[in-house]
Amino acid sequence: MSGVGKKVTDVAFKASKSIDWDGMAKMIVSEEARKEFSSLRRAFDEVNSTLQTKFSQEPEPIDWEYYRKGLGSRIVDSYKEYYDSVEIPKFVDKTTPEYKPKFDALLVELKEAEQKSLKESERLEKEIAEVQELKKKLSTMTADEYFEKHPELKQKFDDEIRNDYWGY
């Protein structure tokens, strides 16, 4: 297997192992997103499969003797000489070093956004729990009990009454 082909195959194989498809699938809520996710996964699997089969095999060696019998040794020797003189340049990755710092910065930004999102999620879940609790108690709650939980509203109403503002 050629060096570049093996490297591509290895990277694709490692990428497929490190992706938590099931974990991502659990986070998807809408039906449209599920369809998009499944088509993404299918496309990834197809590309990965192609890479595994196409680049994982060595090419079959050329049977020069077979061609010598049919074409003559002079032309076949010429082709063999040209074939042997072909040097495939080694792949030098110039793009990754250029974009790696940008990608790393984006990952840091992503982690920060994830943390903010988790904190906001927690806050909203607490608020939802409070509202649901309040909804249950609302029918039997007195104004004093409500104002005890929301002193800013009590202050606002007291100020309005003190200033003789009745909302008209």
XYZ file of N, CA and C in Angstrom:
504
model
N 0.862 -1.178 0.000
C 0.000 0.000 0.000
C 0.895 1.224 0.000
N 0.511 2.229 -0.773
C 1.319 3.440 -0.831
C 1.188 4.207 0.474
N 2.171 5.052 0.765
C 2.196 5.793 2.029
C 1.003 6.712 2.186
N 0.670 7.443 1.125
C -0.445 8.381 1.194
C -1.761 7.632 1.348
N -1.940 6.575 0.573
C -3.182 5.793 0.658
C -3.372 5.188 2.030
N -2.285 4.681 2.588
C -2.376 4.095 3.929
C -2.716 5.167 4.954
N -2.098 6.337 4.809
C -2.368 7.416 5.764
C -3.833 7.837 5.697
N -4.364 7.980 4.481
C -5.770 8.362 4.307
C -6.674 7.319 4.933
N -6.367 6.063 4.675
C -7.178 4.973 5.222
C -7.115 4.959 6.747
N -5.915 5.134 7.299
C -5.766 5.143 8.755
C -6.539 6.289 9.393
N -6.440 7.478 8.799
C -7.149 8.640 9.340
C -8.654 8.407 9.291
N -9.147 7.897 8.166
C -10.580 7.643 8.027
C -11.045 6.602 9.043
N -10.231 5.570 9.244
C -10.599 4.524 10.203
C -10.647 5.090 11.615
N -9.626 5.877 11.987
C -9.601 6.474 13.319
C -10.775 7.431 13.515
N -11.094 8.192 12.468
C -12.213 9.134 12.566
C -13.514 8.391 12.808
N -13.694 7.277 12.122
C -14.946 6.541 12.293
C -15.057 5.947 13.695
N -13.938 5.620 14.306
C -13.959 5.049 15.656
C -14.211 6.129 16.710
N -13.776 7.362 16.433
C -13.884 8.404 17.453
C -15.222 9.149 17.424
N -16.039 8.904 16.438
C -17.323 9.594 16.346
C -18.366 8.833 17.160
N -19.012 9.535 18.065
C -20.058 8.933 18.893
C -21.406 9.163 18.208
N -21.700 8.326 17.224
C -22.923 8.491 16.441
C -24.156 8.349 17.316
N -24.141 7.381 18.224
C -25.313 7.151 19.083
C -25.536 8.328 20.030
N -24.438 8.853 20.567
C -24.547 10.003 21.462
C -25.128 11.214 20.753
N -24.663 11.434 19.518
C -25.197 12.564 18.747
C -26.658 12.338 18.394
N -27.011 11.101 18.062
C -28.389 10.798 17.671
C -29.359 11.067 18.820
N -28.917 10.855 20.045
C -29.787 11.082 21.206
C -30.094 12.559 21.409
N -29.207 13.435 20.936
C -29.390 14.877 21.129
C -30.347 15.502 20.110
N -30.643 14.778 19.067
C -31.463 15.335 17.990
C -32.932 15.261 18.386
N -33.636 16.381 18.209
C -35.027 16.408 18.635
C -36.016 16.431 17.476
N -35.719 17.138 16.402
C -36.698 17.239 15.325
C -36.547 16.091 14.329
N -37.647 15.771 13.686
C -37.664 14.681 12.715
C -36.809 15.025 11.500
N -36.850 16.285 11.088
C -36.046 16.723 9.937
C -34.551 16.573 10.241
N -34.167 16.923 11.464
C -32.764 16.795 11.860
C -32.354 15.321 11.894
N -33.264 14.446 12.310
C -32.959 13.010 12.319
C -32.685 12.507 10.909
N -33.502 12.973 9.952
C -33.302 12.556 8.560
C -31.955 13.051 8.040
N -31.634 14.301 8.322
C -30.360 14.870 7.887
C -29.191 14.126 8.532
N -29.343 13.812 9.811
C -28.282 13.111 10.529
C -28.073 11.718 9.942
N -29.164 11.029 9.642
C -29.008 9.680 9.101
C -28.398 9.720 7.709
N -28.721 10.740 6.907
C -28.093 10.823 5.583
C -26.616 11.202 5.719
N -26.262 12.017 6.712
C -24.853 12.330 6.963
C -24.093 11.070 7.354
N -24.684 10.292 8.239
C -24.014 9.067 8.674
C -23.857 8.081 7.522
N -24.894 7.963 6.698
C -24.830 7.069 5.548
C -23.726 7.514 4.589
N -23.647 8.820 4.313
C -22.620 9.345 3.412
C -21.231 9.113 3.999
N -21.070 9.326 5.295
C -19.785 9.099 5.940
C -19.386 7.627 5.815
N -20.326 6.737 6.065
C -20.027 5.301 5.974
C -19.652 4.896 4.554
N -20.336 5.477 3.555
C -20.008 5.160 2.157
C -18.601 5.623 1.807
N -18.271 6.844 2.183
C -16.936 7.375 1.893
C -15.881 6.549 2.625
N -16.134 6.247 3.875
C -15.188 5.459 4.661
C -14.993 4.076 4.053
N -16.082 3.466 3.617
C -15.997 2.148 2.998
C -15.183 2.207 1.707
N -15.424 3.244 0.914
C -14.676 3.409 -0.334
C -13.192 3.583 -0.049
N -12.885 4.394 0.941
C -11.477 4.604 1.295
C -10.835 3.308 1.772
N -11.572 2.542 2.569
C -11.025 1.288 3.091
C -10.737 0.299 1.955
N -11.638 0.203 0.992
C -11.439 -0.782 -0.075
C -10.475 -0.278 -1.148
N -10.593 0.983 -1.505
C -9.779 1.507 -2.605
C -8.314 1.655 -2.218
N -8.038 2.142 -1.042
C -6.665 2.438 -0.657
C -6.017 1.351 0.189
N -6.744 0.320 0.526
C -6.169 -0.693 1.396
C -5.495 -1.813 0.603
N -5.562 -1.780 -0.723
C -5.002 -2.862 -1.520
C -3.839 -2.350 -2.363
N -2.832 -3.198 -2.493
C -1.712 -2.900 -3.377
C -2.154 -3.162 -4.821
N -1.684 -2.336 -5.755
C -2.039 -2.623 -7.150
C -1.360 -3.913 -7.614
N -2.000 -4.603 -8.529
C -1.409 -5.838 -9.045
C -0.188 -5.489 -9.886
N 0.869 -6.272 -9.743
C 2.066 -5.979 -10.537
C 1.802 -6.221 -12.029
N 2.487 -5.461 -12.845
C 2.305 -5.583 -14.304
C 3.081 -6.809 -14.792
N 2.421 -7.615 -15.615
C 3.053 -8.801 -16.206
C 3.710 -8.388 -17.519
N 4.973 -7.950 -17.428
C 5.667 -7.421 -18.617
C 5.881 -8.505 -19.673
N 6.074 -9.737 -19.231
C 6.307 -10.841 -20.185
C 5.082 -11.065 -21.075
N 3.917 -10.931 -20.509
C 2.684 -11.101 -21.279
C 2.619 -10.083 -22.418
N 2.977 -8.848 -22.103
C 2.934 -7.794 -23.115
C 4.073 -7.930 -24.129
N 5.222 -8.481 -23.687
C 6.340 -8.695 -24.624
C 5.943 -9.673 -25.717
N 5.176 -10.689 -25.349
C 4.751 -11.694 -26.322
C 3.843 -11.082 -27.381
N 2.969 -10.172 -26.956
C 1.998 -9.615 -27.895
C 2.494 -8.382 -28.634
N 3.338 -7.574 -28.023
C 3.734 -6.296 -28.619
C 5.190 -6.254 -29.082
N 5.983 -7.104 -28.547
C 7.414 -7.061 -28.862
C 8.166 -6.448 -27.702
N 9.405 -6.915 -27.547
C 10.160 -6.521 -26.362
C 10.638 -5.075 -26.413
N 10.860 -4.526 -27.587
C 11.393 -3.179 -27.684
C 10.427 -2.134 -27.109
N 9.195 -2.190 -27.538
C 8.198 -1.211 -27.060
C 7.865 -1.446 -25.594
N 7.780 -2.721 -25.175
C 7.460 -3.037 -23.783
C 8.596 -2.591 -22.875
N 9.854 -2.813 -23.304
C 11.009 -2.367 -22.507
C 10.998 -0.850 -22.370
N 10.597 -0.163 -23.420
C 10.503 1.298 -23.380
C 9.457 1.732 -22.357
N 8.291 1.095 -22.405
C 7.233 1.419 -21.438
C 7.666 1.080 -20.008
N 8.349 -0.077 -19.860
C 8.804 -0.485 -18.529
C 9.810 0.526 -17.987
N 10.697 0.993 -18.851
C 11.690 1.991 -18.434
C 10.990 3.267 -17.971
N 10.012 3.727 -18.741
C 9.262 4.927 -18.354
C 8.461 4.689 -17.069
N 7.888 3.525 -16.974
C 7.100 3.179 -15.784
C 7.984 3.180 -14.540
N 9.156 2.573 -14.648
C 10.067 2.510 -13.505
C 10.648 3.873 -13.153
N 10.711 4.776 -14.130
C 11.298 6.098 -13.862
C 10.289 7.067 -13.231
N 9.023 6.700 -13.252
C 8.009 7.579 -12.657
C 8.180 7.582 -11.142
N 8.321 8.773 -10.593
C 8.413 8.918 -9.147
C 7.189 9.686 -8.670
N 6.450 9.082 -7.810
C 5.269 9.734 -7.251
C 5.746 10.573 -6.078
N 5.505 11.873 -6.146
C 6.002 12.730 -5.059
C 5.290 12.411 -3.746
N 6.062 12.533 -2.689
C 5.502 12.294 -1.363
C 4.614 13.479 -0.995
N 3.481 13.185 -0.439
C 2.530 14.218 -0.066
C 3.058 15.008 1.114
N 3.089 16.310 0.959
C 3.503 17.200 2.043
C 2.290 18.055 2.395
N 1.834 17.901 3.599
C 0.642 18.616 4.052
C 1.017 20.040 4.444
N 0.601 20.993 3.633
C 0.872 22.399 3.916
C -0.366 23.097 4.479
N -1.505 22.469 4.339
C -2.755 23.087 4.751
C -3.022 22.936 6.250
N -2.777 21.759 6.778
C -3.076 21.507 8.183
C -2.353 22.475 9.120
N -1.045 22.692 8.948
C -0.382 23.644 9.866
C -0.975 25.056 9.786
N -1.459 25.408 8.611
C -2.040 26.740 8.436
C -3.363 26.883 9.191
N -4.180 25.845 9.154
C -5.508 25.934 9.742
C -5.611 25.333 11.134
N -4.613 24.610 11.589
C -4.671 23.986 12.911
C -4.858 25.010 14.027
N -4.106 26.132 14.058
C -4.346 27.110 15.134
C -5.764 27.676 15.110
N -6.289 27.922 13.908
C -7.657 28.436 13.802
C -8.648 27.401 14.321
N -8.420 26.153 13.960
C -9.303 25.069 14.395
C -9.241 24.914 15.912
N -8.024 24.967 16.468
C -7.871 24.846 17.925
C -8.567 25.994 18.650
N -8.457 27.208 18.078
C -9.135 28.361 18.677
C -10.648 28.160 18.638
N -11.140 27.618 17.543
C -12.575 27.352 17.438
C -13.016 26.290 18.450
N -12.166 25.300 18.676
C -12.504 24.274 19.671
C -12.605 24.876 21.067
N -11.684 25.785 21.396
C -11.733 26.455 22.695
C -13.019 27.264 22.799
N -13.322 27.994 21.735
C -14.548 28.798 21.704
C -15.782 27.902 21.842
N -15.737 26.754 21.192
C -16.840 25.800 21.266
C -17.030 25.289 22.689
N -15.934 24.975 23.369
C -16.025 24.486 24.748
C -16.612 25.572 25.661
N -16.181 26.823 25.443
C -16.720 27.916 26.249
C -18.223 28.079 25.995
N -18.613 28.018 24.731
C -20.032 28.142 24.390
C -20.824 26.978 24.978
N -20.220 25.786 24.976
C -20.888 24.619 25.546
C -21.119 24.824 27.042
N -20.101 25.335 27.744
C -20.238 25.568 29.178
C -21.315 26.615 29.463
N -21.312 27.699 28.680
C -22.339 28.733 28.853
C -23.725 28.141 28.618
N -23.820 27.324 27.578
C -25.102 26.716 27.240
C -25.580 25.792 28.359
N -24.663 25.020 28.918
C -25.045 24.117 30.010
C -25.501 24.899 31.241
N -24.801 25.999 31.550
C -25.198 26.825 32.692
C -26.571 27.447 32.447
N -26.782 27.951 31.240
C -28.072 28.551 30.899
C -29.175 27.493 30.947
N -28.867 26.302 30.481
C -29.821 25.196 30.527
C -30.213 24.882 31.967
N -29.227 24.821 32.832
C -29.489 24.570 34.254
C -30.393 25.648 34.841
N -30.061 26.908 34.534
C -30.836 28.031 35.056
C -32.279 27.935 34.562
N -32.444 27.644 33.286
C -33.798 27.556 32.723
C -34.575 26.379 33.303
N -33.898 25.270 33.544
C -34.578 24.116 34.143
C -35.054 24.449 35.555
N -34.221 25.172 36.316
C -34.634 25.591 37.657
C -35.832 26.530 37.579
N -35.771 27.452 36.622
C -36.874 28.400 36.461
C -38.161 27.678 36.074
N -38.046 26.696 35.198
C -39.223 25.910 34.801
C -39.786 25.182 36.010
N -38.909 24.596 36.822
C -39.368 23.880 38.026
C -40.080 24.832 38.980
N -39.526 26.041 39.130
C -40.160 27.035 40.006
C -41.530 27.432 39.478
N -41.631 27.658 38.179
C -42.909 28.053 37.578
C -43.926 26.929 37.716
N -43.500 25.699 37.526
C -44.431 24.578 37.674
C -44.896 24.443 39.123
N -43.977 24.662 40.039
C -44.352 24.617 41.457
C -45.329 25.744 41.782
N -45.015 26.923 41.250
C -45.892 28.075 41.464
C -47.269 27.826 40.855
N -47.299 27.201 39.707
C -48.574 26.900 39.035
C -49.440 25.982 39.903
N -48.792 25.023 40.544
C -49.536 24.107 41.404
C -50.102 24.825 42.631
N -49.314 25.737 43.208
C -49.698 26.410 44.444
C -50.552 27.647 44.210
N -50.639 28.115 42.986
C -51.267 29.394 42.699
C -52.718 29.468 43.166
N -53.449 28.388 43.035
C -54.872 28.430 43.394
C -55.088 28.586 44.899
N -54.132 28.179 45.704
C -54.301 28.276 47.161
C -53.374 29.304 47.804
N -52.555 29.967 47.011
C -51.562 30.899 47.533
C -52.197 32.255 47.862
N -51.737 32.820 48.964
C -52.195 34.167 49.328
C -51.232 35.187 48.735
N -51.674 36.457 48.715
C -50.824 37.523 48.189
C -49.559 37.653 49.027
N -49.668 37.504 50.329
C -48.490 37.607 51.199
C -47.462 36.524 50.865
N -47.937 35.313 50.609
C -47.019 34.228 50.249
C -46.328 34.520 48.912
N -47.095 35.047 47.970
C -46.524 35.385 46.666
C -45.490 36.494 46.805
N -45.825 37.555 47.555
C -44.907 38.682 47.723
C -43.664 38.294 48.536
N -43.803 37.263 49.349
C -42.657 36.771 50.101
C -41.604 36.202 49.143
N -42.075 35.547 48.089
C -41.160 35.000 47.084
C -40.698 36.061 46.094
N -41.479 37.116 45.894
C -41.162 38.177 44.929
C -41.247 39.539 45.607
N -40.268 39.873 46.445
C -40.318 41.143 47.184
C -40.249 42.374 46.265
N -39.644 42.236 45.096
C -39.560 43.379 44.174
C -40.950 43.796 43.682
N -41.846 42.828 43.487
C -43.217 43.151 43.079
C -43.985 43.826 44.217
N -43.751 43.350 45.429
C -44.409 43.977 46.577
C -43.973 45.433 46.686
N -42.670 45.679 46.508
C -42.144 47.038 46.568
C -42.761 47.904 45.467
N -42.894 47.347 44.278
C -43.477 48.093 43.151
C -44.927 48.474 43.453
N -45.698 47.523 43.946
C -47.100 47.807 44.254
C -47.223 48.817 45.403
N -46.389 48.664 46.419
C -46.412 49.608 47.538
C -46.086 51.020 47.058
N -45.104 51.136 46.154
C -44.738 52.445 45.603
C -45.900 53.047 44.816
N -46.578 52.234 44.023
C -47.705 52.725 43.231
C -48.840 53.212 44.143
N -49.090 52.456 45.197
C -50.157 52.847 46.137
C -49.763 54.133 46.857
N -48.512 54.220 47.304
C -48.008 55.390 48.000
C -48.081 56.634 47.110
N -47.836 56.485 45.830
C -47.849 57.612 44.878
C -49.238 57.832 44.277
N -50.174 57.088 44.769
C -51.568 57.214 44.310
C -51.713 56.946 42.797
N -50.958 55.971 42.337
C -51.049 55.573 40.931
C -51.746 54.227 40.891
N -52.947 54.190 40.340
C -53.776 52.981 40.347
C -53.885 52.355 38.983
N -52.991 52.720 38.046
C -52.976 52.087 36.738
C -53.953 52.634 35.741
N -54.505 53.834 35.989
C -55.471 54.408 35.044
C -54.774 55.299 34.081
